[in-house]
Coordinates of C-alpha atoms in Angstrom, one line a residue:
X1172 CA 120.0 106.4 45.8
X1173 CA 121.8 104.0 43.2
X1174 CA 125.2 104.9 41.3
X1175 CA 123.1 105.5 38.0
X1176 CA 121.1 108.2 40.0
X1177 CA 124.0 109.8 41.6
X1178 CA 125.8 110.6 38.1
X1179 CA 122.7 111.8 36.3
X1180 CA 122.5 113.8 39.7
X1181 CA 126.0 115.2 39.1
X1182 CA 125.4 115.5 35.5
X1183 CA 122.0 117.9 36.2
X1184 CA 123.8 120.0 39.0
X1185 CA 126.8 120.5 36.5
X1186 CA 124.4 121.2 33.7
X1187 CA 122.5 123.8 36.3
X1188 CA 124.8 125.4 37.7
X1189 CA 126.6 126.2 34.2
X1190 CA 123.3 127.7 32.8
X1191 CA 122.8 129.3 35.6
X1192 CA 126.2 131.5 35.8
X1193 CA 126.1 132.3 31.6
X1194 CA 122.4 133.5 31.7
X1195 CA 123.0 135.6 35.0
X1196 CA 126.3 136.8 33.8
X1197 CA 124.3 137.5 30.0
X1198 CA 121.8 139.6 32.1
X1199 CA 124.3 141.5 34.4
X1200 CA 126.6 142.1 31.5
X1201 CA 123.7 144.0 29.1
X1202 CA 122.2 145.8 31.9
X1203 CA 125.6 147.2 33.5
X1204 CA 126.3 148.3 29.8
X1205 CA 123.1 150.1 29.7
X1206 CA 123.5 152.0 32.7
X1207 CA 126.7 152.9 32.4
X1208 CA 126.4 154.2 29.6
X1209 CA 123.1 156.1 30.4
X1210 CA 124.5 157.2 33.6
X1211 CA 128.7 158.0 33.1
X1212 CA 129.2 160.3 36.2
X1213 CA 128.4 157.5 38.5
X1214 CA 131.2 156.2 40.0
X1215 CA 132.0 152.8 39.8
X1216 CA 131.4 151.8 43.8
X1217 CA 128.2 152.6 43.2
X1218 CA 127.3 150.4 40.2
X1219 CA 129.0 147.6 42.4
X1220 CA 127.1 148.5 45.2
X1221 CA 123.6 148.8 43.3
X1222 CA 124.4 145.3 41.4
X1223 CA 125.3 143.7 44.7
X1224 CA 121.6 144.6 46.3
X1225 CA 120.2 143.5 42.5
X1226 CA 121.9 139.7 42.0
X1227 CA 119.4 137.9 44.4
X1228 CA 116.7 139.0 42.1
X1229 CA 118.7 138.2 39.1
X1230 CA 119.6 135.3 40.2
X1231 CA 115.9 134.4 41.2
X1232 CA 115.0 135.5 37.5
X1233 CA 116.9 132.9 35.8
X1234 CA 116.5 129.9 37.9
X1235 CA 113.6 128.6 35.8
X1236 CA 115.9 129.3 32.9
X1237 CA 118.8 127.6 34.5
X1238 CA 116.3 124.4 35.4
X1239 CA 115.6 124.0 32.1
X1240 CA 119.0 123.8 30.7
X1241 CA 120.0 121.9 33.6
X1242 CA 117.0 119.4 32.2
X1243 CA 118.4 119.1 28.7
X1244 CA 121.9 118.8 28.8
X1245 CA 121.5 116.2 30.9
X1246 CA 119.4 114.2 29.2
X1247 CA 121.2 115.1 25.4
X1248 CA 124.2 114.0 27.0
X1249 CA 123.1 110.7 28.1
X1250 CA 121.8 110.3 24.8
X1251 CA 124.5 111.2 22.9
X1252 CA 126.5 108.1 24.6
X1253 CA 123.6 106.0 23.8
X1254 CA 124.0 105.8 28.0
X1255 CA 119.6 106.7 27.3
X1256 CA 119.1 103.7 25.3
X1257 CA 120.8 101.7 27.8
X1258 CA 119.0 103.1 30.2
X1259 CA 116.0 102.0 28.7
X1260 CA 117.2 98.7 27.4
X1261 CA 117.9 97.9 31.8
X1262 CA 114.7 98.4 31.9
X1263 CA 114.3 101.4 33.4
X1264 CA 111.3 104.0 32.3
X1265 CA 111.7 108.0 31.7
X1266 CA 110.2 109.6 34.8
X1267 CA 112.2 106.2 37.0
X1268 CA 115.6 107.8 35.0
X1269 CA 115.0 111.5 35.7
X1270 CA 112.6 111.1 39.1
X1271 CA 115.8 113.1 40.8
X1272 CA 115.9 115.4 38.7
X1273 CA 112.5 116.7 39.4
X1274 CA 113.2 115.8 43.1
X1275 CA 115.7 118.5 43.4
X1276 CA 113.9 120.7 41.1
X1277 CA 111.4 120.8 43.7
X1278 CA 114.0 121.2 46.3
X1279 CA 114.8 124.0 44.2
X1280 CA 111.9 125.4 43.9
X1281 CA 110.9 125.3 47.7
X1282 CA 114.6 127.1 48.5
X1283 CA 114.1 129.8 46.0
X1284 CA 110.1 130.9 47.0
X1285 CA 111.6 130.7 51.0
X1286 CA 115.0 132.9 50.6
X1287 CA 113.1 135.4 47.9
X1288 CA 110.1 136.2 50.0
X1289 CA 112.8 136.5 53.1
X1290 CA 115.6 138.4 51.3
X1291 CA 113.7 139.6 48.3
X1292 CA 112.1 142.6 49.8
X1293 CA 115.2 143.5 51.6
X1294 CA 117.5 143.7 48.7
X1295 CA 115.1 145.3 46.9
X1296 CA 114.1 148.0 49.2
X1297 CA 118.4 148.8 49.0
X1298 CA 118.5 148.4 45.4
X1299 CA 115.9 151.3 45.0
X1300 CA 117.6 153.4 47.7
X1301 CA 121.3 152.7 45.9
X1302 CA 119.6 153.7 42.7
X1303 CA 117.4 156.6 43.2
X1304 CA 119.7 158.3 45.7
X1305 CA 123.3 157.6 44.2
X1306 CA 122.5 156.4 40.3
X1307 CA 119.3 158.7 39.2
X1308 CA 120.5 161.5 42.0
X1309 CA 116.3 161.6 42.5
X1310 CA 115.9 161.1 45.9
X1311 CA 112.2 162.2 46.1
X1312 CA 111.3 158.8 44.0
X1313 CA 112.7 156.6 46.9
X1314 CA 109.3 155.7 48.9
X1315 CA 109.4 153.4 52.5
X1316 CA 106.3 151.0 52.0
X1317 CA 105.4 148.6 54.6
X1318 CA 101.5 146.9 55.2
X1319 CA 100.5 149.9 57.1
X1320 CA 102.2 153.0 55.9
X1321 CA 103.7 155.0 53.0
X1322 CA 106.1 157.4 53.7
X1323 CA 107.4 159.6 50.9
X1324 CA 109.5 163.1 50.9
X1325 CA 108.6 165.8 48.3
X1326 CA 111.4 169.0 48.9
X1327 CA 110.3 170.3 51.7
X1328 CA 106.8 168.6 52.5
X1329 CA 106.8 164.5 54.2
X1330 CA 103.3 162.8 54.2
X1331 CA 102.6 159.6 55.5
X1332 CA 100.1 157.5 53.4
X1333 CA 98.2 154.2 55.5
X1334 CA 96.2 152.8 52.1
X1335 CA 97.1 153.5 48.3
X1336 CA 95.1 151.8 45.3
X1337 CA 97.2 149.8 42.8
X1338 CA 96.7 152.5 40.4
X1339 CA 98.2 155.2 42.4
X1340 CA 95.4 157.5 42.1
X1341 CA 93.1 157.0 45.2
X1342 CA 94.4 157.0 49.0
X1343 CA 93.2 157.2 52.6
X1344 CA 94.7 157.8 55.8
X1345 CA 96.9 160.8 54.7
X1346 CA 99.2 163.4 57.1
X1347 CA 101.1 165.9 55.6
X1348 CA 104.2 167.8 57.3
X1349 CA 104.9 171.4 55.6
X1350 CA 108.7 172.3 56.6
X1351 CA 110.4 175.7 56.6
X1352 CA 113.8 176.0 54.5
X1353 CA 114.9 175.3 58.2
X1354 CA 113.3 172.3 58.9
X1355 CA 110.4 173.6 61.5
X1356 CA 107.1 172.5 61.0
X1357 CA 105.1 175.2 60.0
X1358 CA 101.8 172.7 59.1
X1359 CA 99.9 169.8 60.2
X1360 CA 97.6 168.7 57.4
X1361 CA 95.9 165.0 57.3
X1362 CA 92.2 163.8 55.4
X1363 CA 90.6 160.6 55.3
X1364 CA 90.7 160.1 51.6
X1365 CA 92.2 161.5 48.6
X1366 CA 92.2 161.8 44.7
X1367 CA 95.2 162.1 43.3
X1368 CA 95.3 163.5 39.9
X1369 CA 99.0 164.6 39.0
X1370 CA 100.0 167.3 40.8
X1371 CA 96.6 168.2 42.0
X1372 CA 94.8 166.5 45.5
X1373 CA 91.5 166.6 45.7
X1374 CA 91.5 166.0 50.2
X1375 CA 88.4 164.8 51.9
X1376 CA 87.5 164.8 55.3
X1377 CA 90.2 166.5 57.1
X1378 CA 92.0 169.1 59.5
X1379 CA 95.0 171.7 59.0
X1380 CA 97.0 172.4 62.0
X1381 CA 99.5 175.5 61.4
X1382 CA 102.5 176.5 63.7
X1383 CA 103.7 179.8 64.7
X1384 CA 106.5 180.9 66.5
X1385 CA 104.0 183.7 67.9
X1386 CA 101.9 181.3 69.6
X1387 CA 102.6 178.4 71.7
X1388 CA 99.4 176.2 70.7
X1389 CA 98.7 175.5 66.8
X1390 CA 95.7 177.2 64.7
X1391 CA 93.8 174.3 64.0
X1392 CA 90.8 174.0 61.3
X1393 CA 88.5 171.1 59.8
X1394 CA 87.3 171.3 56.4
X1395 CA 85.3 168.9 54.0
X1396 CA 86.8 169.1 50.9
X1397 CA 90.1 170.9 50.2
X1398 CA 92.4 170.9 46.7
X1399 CA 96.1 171.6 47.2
X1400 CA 99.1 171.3 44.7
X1401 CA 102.2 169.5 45.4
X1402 CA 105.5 169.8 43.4
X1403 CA 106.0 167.8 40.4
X1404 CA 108.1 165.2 41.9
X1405 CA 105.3 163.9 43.5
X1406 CA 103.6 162.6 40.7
X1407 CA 105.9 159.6 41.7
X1408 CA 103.5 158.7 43.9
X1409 CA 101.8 156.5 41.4
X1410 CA 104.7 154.2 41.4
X1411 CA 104.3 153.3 44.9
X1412 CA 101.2 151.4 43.8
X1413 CA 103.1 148.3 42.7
X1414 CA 104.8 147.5 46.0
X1415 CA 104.7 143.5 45.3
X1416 CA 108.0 142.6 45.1
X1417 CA 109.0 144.9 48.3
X1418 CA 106.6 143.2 50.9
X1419 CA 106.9 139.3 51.7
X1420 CA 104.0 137.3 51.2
X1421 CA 102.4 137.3 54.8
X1422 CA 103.1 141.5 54.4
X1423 CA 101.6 141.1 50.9
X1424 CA 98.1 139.1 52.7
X1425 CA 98.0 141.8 55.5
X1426 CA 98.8 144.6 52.6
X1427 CA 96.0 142.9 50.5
X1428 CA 93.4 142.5 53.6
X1429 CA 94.0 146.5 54.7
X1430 CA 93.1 147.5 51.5
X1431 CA 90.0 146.0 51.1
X1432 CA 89.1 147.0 54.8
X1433 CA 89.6 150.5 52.7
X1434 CA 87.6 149.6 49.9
X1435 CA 90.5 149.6 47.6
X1436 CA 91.0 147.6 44.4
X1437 CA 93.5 145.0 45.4
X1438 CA 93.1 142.4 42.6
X1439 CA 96.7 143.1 41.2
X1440 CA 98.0 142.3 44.7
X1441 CA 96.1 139.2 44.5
X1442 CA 97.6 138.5 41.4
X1443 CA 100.9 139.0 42.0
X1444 CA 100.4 137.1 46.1
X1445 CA 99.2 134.0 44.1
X1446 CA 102.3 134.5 41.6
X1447 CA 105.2 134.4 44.3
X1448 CA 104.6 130.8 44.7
X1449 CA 103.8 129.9 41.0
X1450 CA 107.0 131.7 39.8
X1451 CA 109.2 129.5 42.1
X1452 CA 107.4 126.6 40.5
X1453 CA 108.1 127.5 37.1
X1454 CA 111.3 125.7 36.4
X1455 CA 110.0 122.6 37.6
X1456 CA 106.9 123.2 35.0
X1457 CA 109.0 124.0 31.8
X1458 CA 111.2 121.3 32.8
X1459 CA 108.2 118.8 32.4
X1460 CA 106.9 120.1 29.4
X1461 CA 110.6 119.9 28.1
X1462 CA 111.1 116.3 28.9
X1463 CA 109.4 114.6 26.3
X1464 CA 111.1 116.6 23.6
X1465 CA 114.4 115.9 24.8
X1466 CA 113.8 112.3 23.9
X1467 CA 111.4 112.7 21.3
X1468 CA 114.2 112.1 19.0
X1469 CA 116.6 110.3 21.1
X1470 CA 117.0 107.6 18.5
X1471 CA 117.2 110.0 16.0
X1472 CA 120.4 112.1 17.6
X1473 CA 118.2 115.3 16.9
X1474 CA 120.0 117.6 20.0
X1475 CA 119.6 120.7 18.1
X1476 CA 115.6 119.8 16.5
X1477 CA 115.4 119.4 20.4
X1478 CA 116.8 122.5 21.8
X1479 CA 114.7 124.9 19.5
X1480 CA 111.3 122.7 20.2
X1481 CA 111.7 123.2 24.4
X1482 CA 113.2 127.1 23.2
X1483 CA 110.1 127.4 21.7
X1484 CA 108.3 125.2 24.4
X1485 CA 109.7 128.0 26.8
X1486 CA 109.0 131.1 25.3
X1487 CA 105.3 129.8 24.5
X1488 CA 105.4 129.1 28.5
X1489 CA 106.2 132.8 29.4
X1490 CA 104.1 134.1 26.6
X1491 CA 101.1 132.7 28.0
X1492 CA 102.5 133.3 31.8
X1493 CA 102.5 136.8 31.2
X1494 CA 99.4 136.9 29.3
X1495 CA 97.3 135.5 31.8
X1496 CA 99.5 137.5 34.4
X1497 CA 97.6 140.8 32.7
X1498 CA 94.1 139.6 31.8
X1499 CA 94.2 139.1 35.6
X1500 CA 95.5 142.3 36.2
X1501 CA 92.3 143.9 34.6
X1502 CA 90.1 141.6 36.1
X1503 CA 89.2 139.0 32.9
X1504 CA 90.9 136.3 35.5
X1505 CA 90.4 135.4 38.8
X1506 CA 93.5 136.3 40.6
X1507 CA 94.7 132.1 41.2
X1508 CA 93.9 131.5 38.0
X1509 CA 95.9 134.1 36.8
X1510 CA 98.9 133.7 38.7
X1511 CA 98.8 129.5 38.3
X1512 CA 96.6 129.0 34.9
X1513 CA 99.5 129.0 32.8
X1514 CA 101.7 126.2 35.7
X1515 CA 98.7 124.2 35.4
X1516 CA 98.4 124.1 31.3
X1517 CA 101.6 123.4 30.7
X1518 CA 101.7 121.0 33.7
X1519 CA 99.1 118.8 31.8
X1520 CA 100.4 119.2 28.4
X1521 CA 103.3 117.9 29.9
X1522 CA 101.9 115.2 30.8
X1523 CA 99.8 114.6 28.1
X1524 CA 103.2 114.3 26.2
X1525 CA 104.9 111.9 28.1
X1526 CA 102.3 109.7 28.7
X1527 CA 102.3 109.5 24.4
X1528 CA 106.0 109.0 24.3
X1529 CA 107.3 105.5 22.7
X1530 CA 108.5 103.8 25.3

């Protein structure tokens, strides 16, 4: 690595690290407001607490963001000391100037998809607890998900849940324990499938074991199709359906692979397995589709024309991210392309872009 590639090195890590700390601080700042103000009984430990388990997402949020900027400060600064042109005049070519830059975006990139699908789940799983428990005081809302269970507690009742569609509407493999203001079990109920309509299940295919303190065995007692009302909390059950960003992405293949073995829908698991990666790619994407337009007018001294093309560059990226994030959602997509058409666009307008650019 030469001397010019070590300062526009230390130039890009300044520039990223900068953008990094204002947008995550921008985002902390707005939400903290928001929930303290929705929520003023909390105490503050617990905000500190809850936003301790959320910065590793936040932070994961905003490092395409932070790429970008990194991306264009650098490059505006070297052109506003005309240290571009001479750049250019030594011969050297765009991608040969900012080749380490997109090395370490990479590098970037790799570290970010690695510690968010370890940590990731983790934090999230004790963000949700911090919140629902301590923040909204709801603990019924707080579900355990891993690949081969849900477990969820309505007042007095606990059931145990081995497939759930992404809608939250159709399960299999569910066991229900009914609990005494004591805590005894006073019944046993599971069924192969159910429909879950509000506070209404429609159970299929099942048995109801009930305990006595009369009898030392239980009553038992098959039936094939049984309706039963829960309490309203556990209408909160159709959250559990997006369980994404609490499983890593080998959970997430085995999560996607049970369900099918169900005959669930699983395409927005697919969707969002594809997307782990493509997210973590992101920042090296907009930063290619940015570069051109930083130089575009490098001649010109047009910093600010600059900044609100790759703004605008950036919010057309997420735009059509998120777009093509939800037609796969509903199935107009194939899942990859879904979670990498809008990577690979951009990618090759990119491209396109700077292979159009003056030299």
């Amino acid at each position: 690595m030469s001397r010019v590639d070590r300062y526009i090195l230390s130039l890009f890590w300044v520039s990223f690290a900068a953008g990094l700390v204002i947008f995550v601080t921008l985002f902390m700042a707005t939400d903290v407001m928001s929930n303290v103000l929705r929520y003023k009984a909390v105490d503050t430990g617990v905000f500190l607490s809850y936003y301790g388990y959320f910065l590793p997402e936040i932070i994961h949020k905003m490092l395409p963001v932070a790429s970008v900027v990194g991306l264009v400060l650098t490059i505006s600064t070297l052109n506003k000391g005309s240290e571009l042109i001479a750049l250019f005049a030594s011969g050297l070519s765009l991608f040969r100037i900012s080749r380490w830059i997109f090395i370490s975006l990479l590098v970037i990139g790799v570290i970010d998809y690695v510690a968010s699908d370890r940590l990731l789940p983790m934090f999230t799983k004790q963000k949700n607890f911090t919140f629902y428990n301590f923040i909204e005081q709801k603990p019924s809302k707080f579900q355990t998900i891993k690949t081969d269970k849900i477990w969820y507690r309505s007042k007095n009742t606990i059931f145990n849940i081995k497939t759930l569609n992404a809608e939250g509407n159709l399960a299999q493999g569910l066991t229900l324990y009914f609990f005494d203001e004591a805590w005894n079990l006073k019944q046993l109920l599971t069924a192969e499938s159910v429909v879950l309509e509000g506070s209404k299940w429609f159970l299929q295919n099942g048995t109801i074991s009930v305990f006595s303190s009369d009898s030392s065995f239980p009553l038992n007692d098959k039936f094939d199709q049984k309706t039963i009302v829960m309490a309203e909390d556990a209408q909160d059950l159709r959250s559990t359906g997006q369980t994404s960003d609490l499983l890593s992405h080998s959970e997430l293949s085995r999560y996607i692979s049970k369900n099918k073995e169900a005959g669930l829908d699983t395409v927005k698991y697919e969707v969002d397995y594809f997307s782990k990666l493509s997210f973590a790619l992101a920042g090296l994407v907009m930063s290619l589709l940015a570069l051109p337009f930083c130089v575009g007018q490098a001649r010109g001294g047009g910093m600010a024309k600059n900044a609100g093309i790759v703004l605008g560059l950036v919010v057309t990226y997420w735009i059509v991210y998120s777009s093509m994030q939800t037609m796969g959602y509903h199935g107009t997509l194939p899942p990859f392309l879904a979670a990498w058409g809008s990577n690979i666009m951009m990618a090759a307008l990119g491209v396109f872009f700077l292979l159009r650019l003056k030299k």
